[in-house]
């Protein structure tokens, strides 16, 4: 795919503090010229905090067509849009959009917050245009960038495929553990087709330390650094940190400034992707204090970080679509938009708003990727790998007389406390939401990191038996859905023994017994139908209807048996009429009409007419027979129901 279809013109918005309070918004560059307006944050700090908490908790939930979270995002995003794009600002935006479309280009929205770092934590990615019923960042026409003004704009790097991605997965032993192998396999699975096409090449860093990173960067050329691990924002230090590992595998906080220092000399590196909590969070006083912002300040052209925790499924979708689109020579902001749209299309939730793009590249073109060869080239032979040099011990912690550095042991304790607080908060949320299994899992993680933390042990002791009961109830429901009635009943019996008053357990056990009986009856009906026992099939369905009147009949057994049974009764009745066995014929016809009051045989006609004829013949046959030549009355004949002009047949002529 060429790049012509993803060209953009810029719409630059600078937000500045205004004397006396509030903010001034200036359009400093756009296709429609410049403009100035005012901006006031449309929500209170408490309302903003509640919204951020709501978005952070909503990940991975099932979605209705219009979930309450989606409506909350539309409300917040709409208020933010109307507060930002007021009066002349909105007029210039509308005109710029028209002019960009006339040029067959998109309009890149670049928000500049250098002068207002306190606004960096606003989730601008949820800006919502109510007139179009659309979130701006979900349209390829309006990607959104948090633009950091820096001198010396970077030029695109010419890259011959594959795009080389260096992956670090850090899981310190004294923090909540990541399943590193699962994380690595998940990322490989997400990008398997791109690696097969040699569009992207993944390399895993052996270890999660800064020293291991430095060692690898000296021995190879990489274009992207992809970090998976824990992160945090230390309020006291007003700085973000990623949790890497020291030489013993324990946690070591690494600031964005320190990581940027390590990466900035690697000239081929153009993009950093941080899959870590609070990687996008910033200081209220320093626009470059957050992890992502600090890395950009150190010279990396673009950083993508997460403003909320992102679920595994969304991370897989994001990684695949983003790297695939970058490989097709899209600008980084356009590739991010495609990744957002992929999450939106696949999941229908709000996780598309989790990634945040900080960029100093003026046009988003951080790579100039050459066309991939038609046939995959053989990878070059790997150079001998020297053993990784051990990471030097932190000097501040070992040399006497020196104070710990800003990101030293004191900060490490604060980051650990912050992560434990977050984890414990999630555990308590699950606990008081009565999501017992999840609560036990989270509380066990808290206890594994730090025994005796807060009230975790007491909550865990309380939650475990409830989690066992919840698990039995859940497994019973799964077995019921699979129609494994014995397993479902067995699990519910065990649950009732543990807690006779467990909500809905007794009722569900009775329902499962009834459903089991119904399933067995329907199976018997299938067997009898195959044997042609129509009346027996109908009698089975009488029992089924007594238990559940609207029980589904996907095979149409009841109607098929009724039709065959009616045909048999009609043929039997006609044969009995031919033999002048009127009482039996009347009985057969009445039984037929009970099954279908409007039944009509394709040859013998309406069952009601046959019954009338049979009753008349029965009545005539009961009259005394006249004597002598006066006998002139003949027995009545069955009605002619064929519609023709032939004379009615005599009863003895009816087909048998």
mmCIF file of C-alpha atoms in Angstrom, residues 567 570-571 574-575 600-607 609-610 639 641-642 654-656:
data_model
loop_
_atom_site.group_PDB
_atom_site.id
_atom_site.type_symbol
_atom_site.label_atom_id
_atom_site.label_comp_id
_atom_site.label_asym_id
_atom_site.label_seq_id
_atom_site.Cartn_x
_atom_site.Cartn_y
_atom_site.Cartn_z
ATOM 1 C CA UNK A 567 -52.916 -40.237 7.579
ATOM 2 C CA UNK A 570 -57.915 -41.685 7.960
ATOM 3 C CA UNK A 571 -56.890 -44.730 5.949
ATOM 4 C CA UNK A 574 -62.042 -45.486 5.264
ATOM 5 C CA UNK A 575 -61.226 -49.209 5.378
ATOM 6 C CA UNK A 600 -58.310 -33.288 4.737
ATOM 7 C CA UNK A 601 -56.947 -36.394 3.038
ATOM 8 C CA UNK A 602 -55.613 -35.785 -0.491
ATOM 9 C CA UNK A 603 -57.729 -38.699 -1.833
ATOM 10 C CA UNK A 604 -60.576 -39.300 0.613
ATOM 11 C CA UNK A 605 -61.375 -35.653 1.318
ATOM 12 C CA UNK A 606 -62.288 -33.875 4.548
ATOM 13 C CA UNK A 607 -62.327 -35.973 7.722
ATOM 14 C CA UNK A 609 -67.364 -35.149 5.802
ATOM 15 C CA UNK A 610 -66.267 -38.749 6.262
ATOM 16 C CA UNK A 639 -70.291 -38.006 0.231
ATOM 17 C CA UNK A 641 -65.534 -35.234 -1.998
ATOM 18 C CA UNK A 642 -63.488 -35.586 -5.159
ATOM 19 C CA UNK A 654 -64.570 -47.407 -1.113
ATOM 20 C CA UNK A 655 -60.861 -48.123 -1.228
ATOM 21 C CA UNK A 656 -59.455 -50.316 1.483
#
